[in-house]
Coordinates of C-alpha atoms in Angstrom, one line a residue:
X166 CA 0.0 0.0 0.0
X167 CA 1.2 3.5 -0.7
X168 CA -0.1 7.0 0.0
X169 CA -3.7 7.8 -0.5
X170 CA -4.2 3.7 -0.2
X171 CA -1.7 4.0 3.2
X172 CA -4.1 6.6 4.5
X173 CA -7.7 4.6 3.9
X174 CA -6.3 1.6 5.1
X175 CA -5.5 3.0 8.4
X176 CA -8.6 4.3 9.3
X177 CA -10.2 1.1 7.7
X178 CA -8.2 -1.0 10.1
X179 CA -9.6 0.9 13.3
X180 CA -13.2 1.0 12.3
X181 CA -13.6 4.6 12.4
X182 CA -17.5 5.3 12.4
X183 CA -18.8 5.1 16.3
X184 CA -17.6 4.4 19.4
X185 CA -19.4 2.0 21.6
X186 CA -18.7 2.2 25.6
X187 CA -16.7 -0.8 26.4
X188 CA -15.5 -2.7 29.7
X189 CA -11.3 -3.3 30.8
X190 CA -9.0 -0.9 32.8
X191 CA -6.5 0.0 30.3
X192 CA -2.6 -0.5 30.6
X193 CA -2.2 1.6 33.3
X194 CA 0.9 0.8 35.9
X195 CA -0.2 3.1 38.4
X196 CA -3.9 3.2 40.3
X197 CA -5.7 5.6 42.5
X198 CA -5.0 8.7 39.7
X199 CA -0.9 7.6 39.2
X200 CA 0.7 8.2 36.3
X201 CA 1.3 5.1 34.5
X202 CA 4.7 4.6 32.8
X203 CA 6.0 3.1 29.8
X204 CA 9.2 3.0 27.9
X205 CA 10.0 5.8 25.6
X206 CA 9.4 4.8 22.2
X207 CA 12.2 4.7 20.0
X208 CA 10.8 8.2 17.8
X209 CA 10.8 10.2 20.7
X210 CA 14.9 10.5 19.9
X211 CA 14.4 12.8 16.8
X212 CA 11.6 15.2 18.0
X213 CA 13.3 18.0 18.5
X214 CA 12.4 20.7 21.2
X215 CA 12.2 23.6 18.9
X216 CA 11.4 24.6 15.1
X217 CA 14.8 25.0 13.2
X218 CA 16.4 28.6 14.1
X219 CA 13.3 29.6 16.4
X220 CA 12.5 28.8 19.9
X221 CA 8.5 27.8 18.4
X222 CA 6.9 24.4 19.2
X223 CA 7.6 21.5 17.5
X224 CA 5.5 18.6 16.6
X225 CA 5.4 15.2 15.8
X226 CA 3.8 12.2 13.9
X227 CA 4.3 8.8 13.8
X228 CA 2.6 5.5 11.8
X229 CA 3.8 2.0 12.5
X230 CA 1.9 -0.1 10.0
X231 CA 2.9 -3.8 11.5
X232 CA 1.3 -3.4 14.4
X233 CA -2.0 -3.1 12.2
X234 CA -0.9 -5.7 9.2
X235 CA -2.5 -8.0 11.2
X236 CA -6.3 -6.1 11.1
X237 CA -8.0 -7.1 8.3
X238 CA -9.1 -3.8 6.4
X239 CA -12.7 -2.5 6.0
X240 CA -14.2 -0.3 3.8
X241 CA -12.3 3.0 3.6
X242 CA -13.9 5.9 6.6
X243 CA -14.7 9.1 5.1
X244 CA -13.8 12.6 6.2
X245 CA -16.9 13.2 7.8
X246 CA -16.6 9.6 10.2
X247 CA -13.5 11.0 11.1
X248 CA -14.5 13.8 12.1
X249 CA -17.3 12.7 13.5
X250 CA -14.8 10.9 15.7
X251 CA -12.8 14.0 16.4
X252 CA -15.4 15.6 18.1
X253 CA -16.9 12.5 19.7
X254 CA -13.6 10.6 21.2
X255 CA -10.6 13.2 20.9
X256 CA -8.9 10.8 22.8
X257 CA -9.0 8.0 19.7
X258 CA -9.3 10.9 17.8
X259 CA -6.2 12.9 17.7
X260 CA -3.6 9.6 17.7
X261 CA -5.5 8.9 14.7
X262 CA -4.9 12.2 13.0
X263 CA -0.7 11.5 13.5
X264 CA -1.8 8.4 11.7
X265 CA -3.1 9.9 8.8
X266 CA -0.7 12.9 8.2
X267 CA 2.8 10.7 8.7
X268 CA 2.6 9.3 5.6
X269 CA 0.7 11.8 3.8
X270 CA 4.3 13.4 4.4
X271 CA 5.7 11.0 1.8
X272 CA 4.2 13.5 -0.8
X273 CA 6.9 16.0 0.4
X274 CA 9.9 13.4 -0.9
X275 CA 8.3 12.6 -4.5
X276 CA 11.8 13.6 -6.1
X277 CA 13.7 11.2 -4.8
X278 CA 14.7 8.4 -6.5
X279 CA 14.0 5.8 -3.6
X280 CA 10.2 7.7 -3.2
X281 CA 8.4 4.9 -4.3
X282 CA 10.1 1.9 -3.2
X283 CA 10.3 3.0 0.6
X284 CA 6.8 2.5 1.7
X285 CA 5.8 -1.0 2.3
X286 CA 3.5 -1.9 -0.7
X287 CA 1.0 -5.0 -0.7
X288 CA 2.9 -7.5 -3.0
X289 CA 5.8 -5.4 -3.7
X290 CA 9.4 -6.8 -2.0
X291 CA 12.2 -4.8 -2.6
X292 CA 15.6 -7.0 -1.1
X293 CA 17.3 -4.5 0.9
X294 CA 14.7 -2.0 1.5
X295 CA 11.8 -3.2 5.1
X296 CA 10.3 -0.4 6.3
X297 CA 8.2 -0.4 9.4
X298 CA 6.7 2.8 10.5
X299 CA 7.5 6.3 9.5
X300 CA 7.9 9.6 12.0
X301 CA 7.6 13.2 10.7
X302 CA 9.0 16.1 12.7
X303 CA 9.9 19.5 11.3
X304 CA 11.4 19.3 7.5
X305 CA 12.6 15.9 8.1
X306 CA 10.8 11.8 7.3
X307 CA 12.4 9.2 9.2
X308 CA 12.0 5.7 8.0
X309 CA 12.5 3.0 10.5
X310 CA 13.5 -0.6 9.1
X311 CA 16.0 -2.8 7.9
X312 CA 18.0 -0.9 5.2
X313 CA 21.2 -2.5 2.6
X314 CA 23.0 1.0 2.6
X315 CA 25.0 -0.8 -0.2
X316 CA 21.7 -0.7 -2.2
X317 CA 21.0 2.7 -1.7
X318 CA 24.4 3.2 -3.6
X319 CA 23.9 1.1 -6.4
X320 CA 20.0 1.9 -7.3
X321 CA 19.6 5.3 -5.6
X322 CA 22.8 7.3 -5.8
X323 CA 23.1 9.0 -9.4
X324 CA 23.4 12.7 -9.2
X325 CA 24.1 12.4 -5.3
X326 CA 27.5 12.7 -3.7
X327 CA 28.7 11.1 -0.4
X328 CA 28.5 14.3 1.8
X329 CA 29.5 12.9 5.3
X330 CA 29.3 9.3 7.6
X331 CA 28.9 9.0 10.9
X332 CA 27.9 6.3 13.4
X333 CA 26.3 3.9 10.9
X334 CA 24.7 6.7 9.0
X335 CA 26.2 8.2 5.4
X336 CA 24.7 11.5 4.0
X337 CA 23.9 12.3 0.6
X338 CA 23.0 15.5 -0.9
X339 CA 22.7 16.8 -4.6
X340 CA 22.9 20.5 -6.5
X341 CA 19.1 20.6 -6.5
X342 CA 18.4 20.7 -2.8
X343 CA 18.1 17.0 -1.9
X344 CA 19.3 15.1 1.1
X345 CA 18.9 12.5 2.9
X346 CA 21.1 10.0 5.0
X347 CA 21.0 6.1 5.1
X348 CA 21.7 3.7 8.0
X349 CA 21.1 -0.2 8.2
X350 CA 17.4 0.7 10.6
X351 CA 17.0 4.1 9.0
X352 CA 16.5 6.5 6.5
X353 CA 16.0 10.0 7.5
X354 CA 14.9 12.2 4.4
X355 CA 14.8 16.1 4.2
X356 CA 11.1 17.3 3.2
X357 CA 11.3 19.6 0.3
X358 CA 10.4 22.9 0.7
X359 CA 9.6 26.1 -0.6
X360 CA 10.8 28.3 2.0
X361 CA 13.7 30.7 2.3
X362 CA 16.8 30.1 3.5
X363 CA 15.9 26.2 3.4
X364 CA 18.6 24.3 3.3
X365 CA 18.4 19.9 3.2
X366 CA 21.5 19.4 4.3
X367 CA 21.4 21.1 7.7
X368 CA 17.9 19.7 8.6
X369 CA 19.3 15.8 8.0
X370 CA 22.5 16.8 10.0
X371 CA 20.3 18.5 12.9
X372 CA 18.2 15.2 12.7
X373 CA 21.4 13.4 13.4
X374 CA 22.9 15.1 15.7
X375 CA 19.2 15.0 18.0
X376 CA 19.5 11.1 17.4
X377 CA 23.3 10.7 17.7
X378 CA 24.6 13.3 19.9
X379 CA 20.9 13.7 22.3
X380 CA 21.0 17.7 21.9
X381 CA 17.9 19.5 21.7
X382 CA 15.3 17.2 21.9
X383 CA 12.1 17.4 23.8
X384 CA 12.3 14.0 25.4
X385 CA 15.4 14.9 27.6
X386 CA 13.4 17.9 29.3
X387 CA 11.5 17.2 32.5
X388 CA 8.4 17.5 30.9
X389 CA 9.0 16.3 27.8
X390 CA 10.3 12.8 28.9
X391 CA 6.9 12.9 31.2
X392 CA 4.8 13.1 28.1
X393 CA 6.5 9.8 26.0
X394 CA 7.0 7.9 29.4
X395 CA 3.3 8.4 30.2
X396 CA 1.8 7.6 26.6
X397 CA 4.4 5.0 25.6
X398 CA 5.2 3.1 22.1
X399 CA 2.0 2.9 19.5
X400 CA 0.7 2.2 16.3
X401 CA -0.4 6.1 15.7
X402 CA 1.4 9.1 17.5
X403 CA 0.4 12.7 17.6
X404 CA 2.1 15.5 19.4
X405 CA 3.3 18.9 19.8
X406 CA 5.4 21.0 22.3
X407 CA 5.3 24.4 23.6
X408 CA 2.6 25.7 21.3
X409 CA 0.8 28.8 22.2
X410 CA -2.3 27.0 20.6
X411 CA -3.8 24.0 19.7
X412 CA -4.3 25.3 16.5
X413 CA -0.4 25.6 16.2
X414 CA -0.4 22.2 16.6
X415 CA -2.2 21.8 13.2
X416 CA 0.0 23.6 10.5
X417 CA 2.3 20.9 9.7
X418 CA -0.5 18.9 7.1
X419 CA -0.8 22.7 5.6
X420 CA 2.6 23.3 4.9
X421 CA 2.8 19.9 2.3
X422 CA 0.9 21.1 -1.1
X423 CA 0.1 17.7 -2.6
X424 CA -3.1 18.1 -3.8
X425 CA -4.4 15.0 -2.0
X426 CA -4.3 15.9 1.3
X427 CA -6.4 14.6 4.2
X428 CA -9.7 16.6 4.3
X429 CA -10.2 16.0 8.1
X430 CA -10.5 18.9 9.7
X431 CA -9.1 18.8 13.1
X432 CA -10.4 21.8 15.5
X433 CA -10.5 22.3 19.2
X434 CA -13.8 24.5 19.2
X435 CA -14.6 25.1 22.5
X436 CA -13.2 21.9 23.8
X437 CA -12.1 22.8 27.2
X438 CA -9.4 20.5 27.6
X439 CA -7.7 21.2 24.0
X440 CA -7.6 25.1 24.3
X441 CA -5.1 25.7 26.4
X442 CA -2.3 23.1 25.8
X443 CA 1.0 23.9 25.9
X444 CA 2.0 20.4 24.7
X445 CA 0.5 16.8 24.7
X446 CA 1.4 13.3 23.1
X447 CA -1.5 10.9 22.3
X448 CA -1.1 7.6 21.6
X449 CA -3.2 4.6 20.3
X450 CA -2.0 0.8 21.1
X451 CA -3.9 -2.1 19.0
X452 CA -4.1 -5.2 19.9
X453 CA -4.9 -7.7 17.3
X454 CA -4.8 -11.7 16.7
X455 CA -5.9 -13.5 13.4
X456 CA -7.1 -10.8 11.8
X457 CA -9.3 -9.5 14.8
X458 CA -8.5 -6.1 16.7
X459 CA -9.2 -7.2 20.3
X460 CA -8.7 -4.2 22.1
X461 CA -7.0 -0.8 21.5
X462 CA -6.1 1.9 24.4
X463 CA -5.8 5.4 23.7
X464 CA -3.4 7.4 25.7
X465 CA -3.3 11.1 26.1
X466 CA -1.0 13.2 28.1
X467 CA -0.7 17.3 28.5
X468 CA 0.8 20.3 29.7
X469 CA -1.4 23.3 30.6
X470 CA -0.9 26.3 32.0
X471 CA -1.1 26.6 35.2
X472 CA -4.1 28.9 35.7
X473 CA -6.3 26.7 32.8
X474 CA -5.6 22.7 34.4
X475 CA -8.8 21.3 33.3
X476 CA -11.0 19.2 35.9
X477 CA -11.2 15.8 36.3
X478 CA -14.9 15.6 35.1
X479 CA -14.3 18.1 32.0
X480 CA -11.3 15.6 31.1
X481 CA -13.7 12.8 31.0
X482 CA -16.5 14.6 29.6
X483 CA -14.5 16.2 26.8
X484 CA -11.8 14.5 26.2
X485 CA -13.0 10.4 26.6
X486 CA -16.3 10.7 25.7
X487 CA -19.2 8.6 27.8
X488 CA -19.7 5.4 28.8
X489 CA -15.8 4.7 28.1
X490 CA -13.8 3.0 30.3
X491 CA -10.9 5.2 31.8
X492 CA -8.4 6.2 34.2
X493 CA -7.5 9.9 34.7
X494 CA -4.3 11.4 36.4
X495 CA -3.6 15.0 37.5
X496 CA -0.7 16.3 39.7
X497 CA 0.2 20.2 38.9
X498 CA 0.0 21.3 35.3
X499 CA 0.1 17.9 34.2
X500 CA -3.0 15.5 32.6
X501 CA -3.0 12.3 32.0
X502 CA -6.1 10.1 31.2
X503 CA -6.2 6.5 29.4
X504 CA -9.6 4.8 27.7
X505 CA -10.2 1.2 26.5
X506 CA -12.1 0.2 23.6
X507 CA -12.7 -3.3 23.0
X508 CA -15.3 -3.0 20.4
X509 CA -14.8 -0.4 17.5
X510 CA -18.3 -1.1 15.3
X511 CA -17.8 0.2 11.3

């Protein structure tokens, strides 16, 4: 699958019409209103903690596509069901949103010559190239896998020169604004762009040196670890950090002209609980066997100011939705609140 197809199977794989109440606890650790904790996943090591050149928020999106290979797909959800969604769950709904937009990304690395071998296609199997989820942050697509870097050179590297190597990884840039760098579980790609002052090679060097060298990432502030220890590893990831707005949190899909963008339009409203963020990461975990999703937990924690931390009871009322089971978890400026669905109806 590809693209457009990526993006229709992944909401076909989580039935995304309605939500039906469901029993189960979740995967908390803690009880009594504790945080849980979980590992940090493996992406959380490129999100940096601030735009390129500014001190802005950041974001991040992440797909991994194995741990729903096993779901068997349904009919594609429309724009409106996911909305519908949105507004009904945000809980569900805003881990599925980082779903859709990571690899509606892939549009911005179309001139590249590996751009349409590096996405898992159904029966399509490239030896040397396995990719198993995708993360986009800032101006930069990072392909997790198993990589030959020896076939990168022999199919990919005409017009490209060997720019630097480091730790596992080897850079390549060309004339016309292209970079990217290839490592044996990863290829990290610069996003074309139109801006000023753009410039490929820095933003796949700065993506190294967050991975290689653990400088200015959000994970290795206080808070920032709290957000990826508390919501964990996932299928779907959506976050952003130190946004004055949630609406902030929303430019990245806009900034990708590719003419077959998502249409779901993702907007706090008057929610309560999504107004005032300074930074969140949600999460969604499947669980599947044969073919058959038996359960998936949605995970959601944020930063607030501290004059606008939102109640327990508007949490569940407008962030959960009803009749969900959940767990909820404050302490200071920090929210954290967990809901099981065992039974997603299309």
């Amino acid at each position: 699958m590809k693209r457009r197809q990526l993006l229709s199977t992944t909401l076909a794989a989580t039935g995304l019409a309605t939500i039906a109440g469901c029993s189960g606890t979740g995967d908390l650790d803690g009880d009594d209103g504790q945080f849980p904790s979980h590992d940090v996943p493996g992406y959380a090591r490129w999100v940096p903690e601030a735009s390129r050149g500014t001190e802005t928020g950041t974001f991040f999106a992440h797909l991994d596509w194995t741990a729903l290979e096993e779901l068997e797909g349904d009919d594609p959800r429309t724009d409106d069901e996911t909305e519908a969604l949105l507004e009904e769950a945000p809980i569900l709904g805003l881990p599925m949103y980082g779903g859709l937009i990571a690899p509606f990304a892939a549009f911005g690395i179309m001139f590249y010559p590996f751009s349409g071998d590096i996405l898992p296609e159904d029966g399509q199997d490239i030896d040397g190239i396995a990719t198993d989820s995708v993360t986009w942050t800032e101006n930069v697509l990072v392909f997790h896998g198993t990589y030959d870097p020896e076939l990168f050179v022999a199919q990919y590297s005409e017009e490209f020169e060997q720019a630097d190597e480091r730790n596992g990884y080897t850079v390549y840039v060309t004339p016309e604004e292209l970079a990217y760098a290839v490592s044996e579980d990863a290829v990290v790609v610069a996003i074309q762009s139109g801006d000023d002052g753009y410039r490929p090679k820095a933003v796949v060097e700065d993506a190294l040196e967050r991975r290689l060298d653990e400088v200015d990432r959000t994970v290795d502030t206080d808070d920032g670890r709290w957000l990826f220890e508390t919501t964990g590893d996932a299928a779907m990831a959506f976050g952003v950090w130190n946004v004055e707005s949630f609406d902030d949190a929303l430019e990245p899909a806009e900034e990708i002209d590719a003419g077959d963008e998502p249409g779901v339009d993702l907007d706090a409203g008057g929610n309560p609980v999504l107004g005032d963020l300074e930074g969140f990461v949600a999460t969604l975990v499947v669980d599947a066997e044969d073919g058959e999703l038996l359960e998936t937990e949605a995970r959601f924690s944020g930063l607030y100011p501290e004059d606008s931390v939102p109640a327990e009871s508007m949490v569940r009322d407008h962030l959960v939705g009803e009749d969900v089971s959940h767990e909820i978890a404050l302490e200071g400026n920090r929210v954290h609140a967990s809901a099981t669905f065992e039974e997603l109806p299309s």
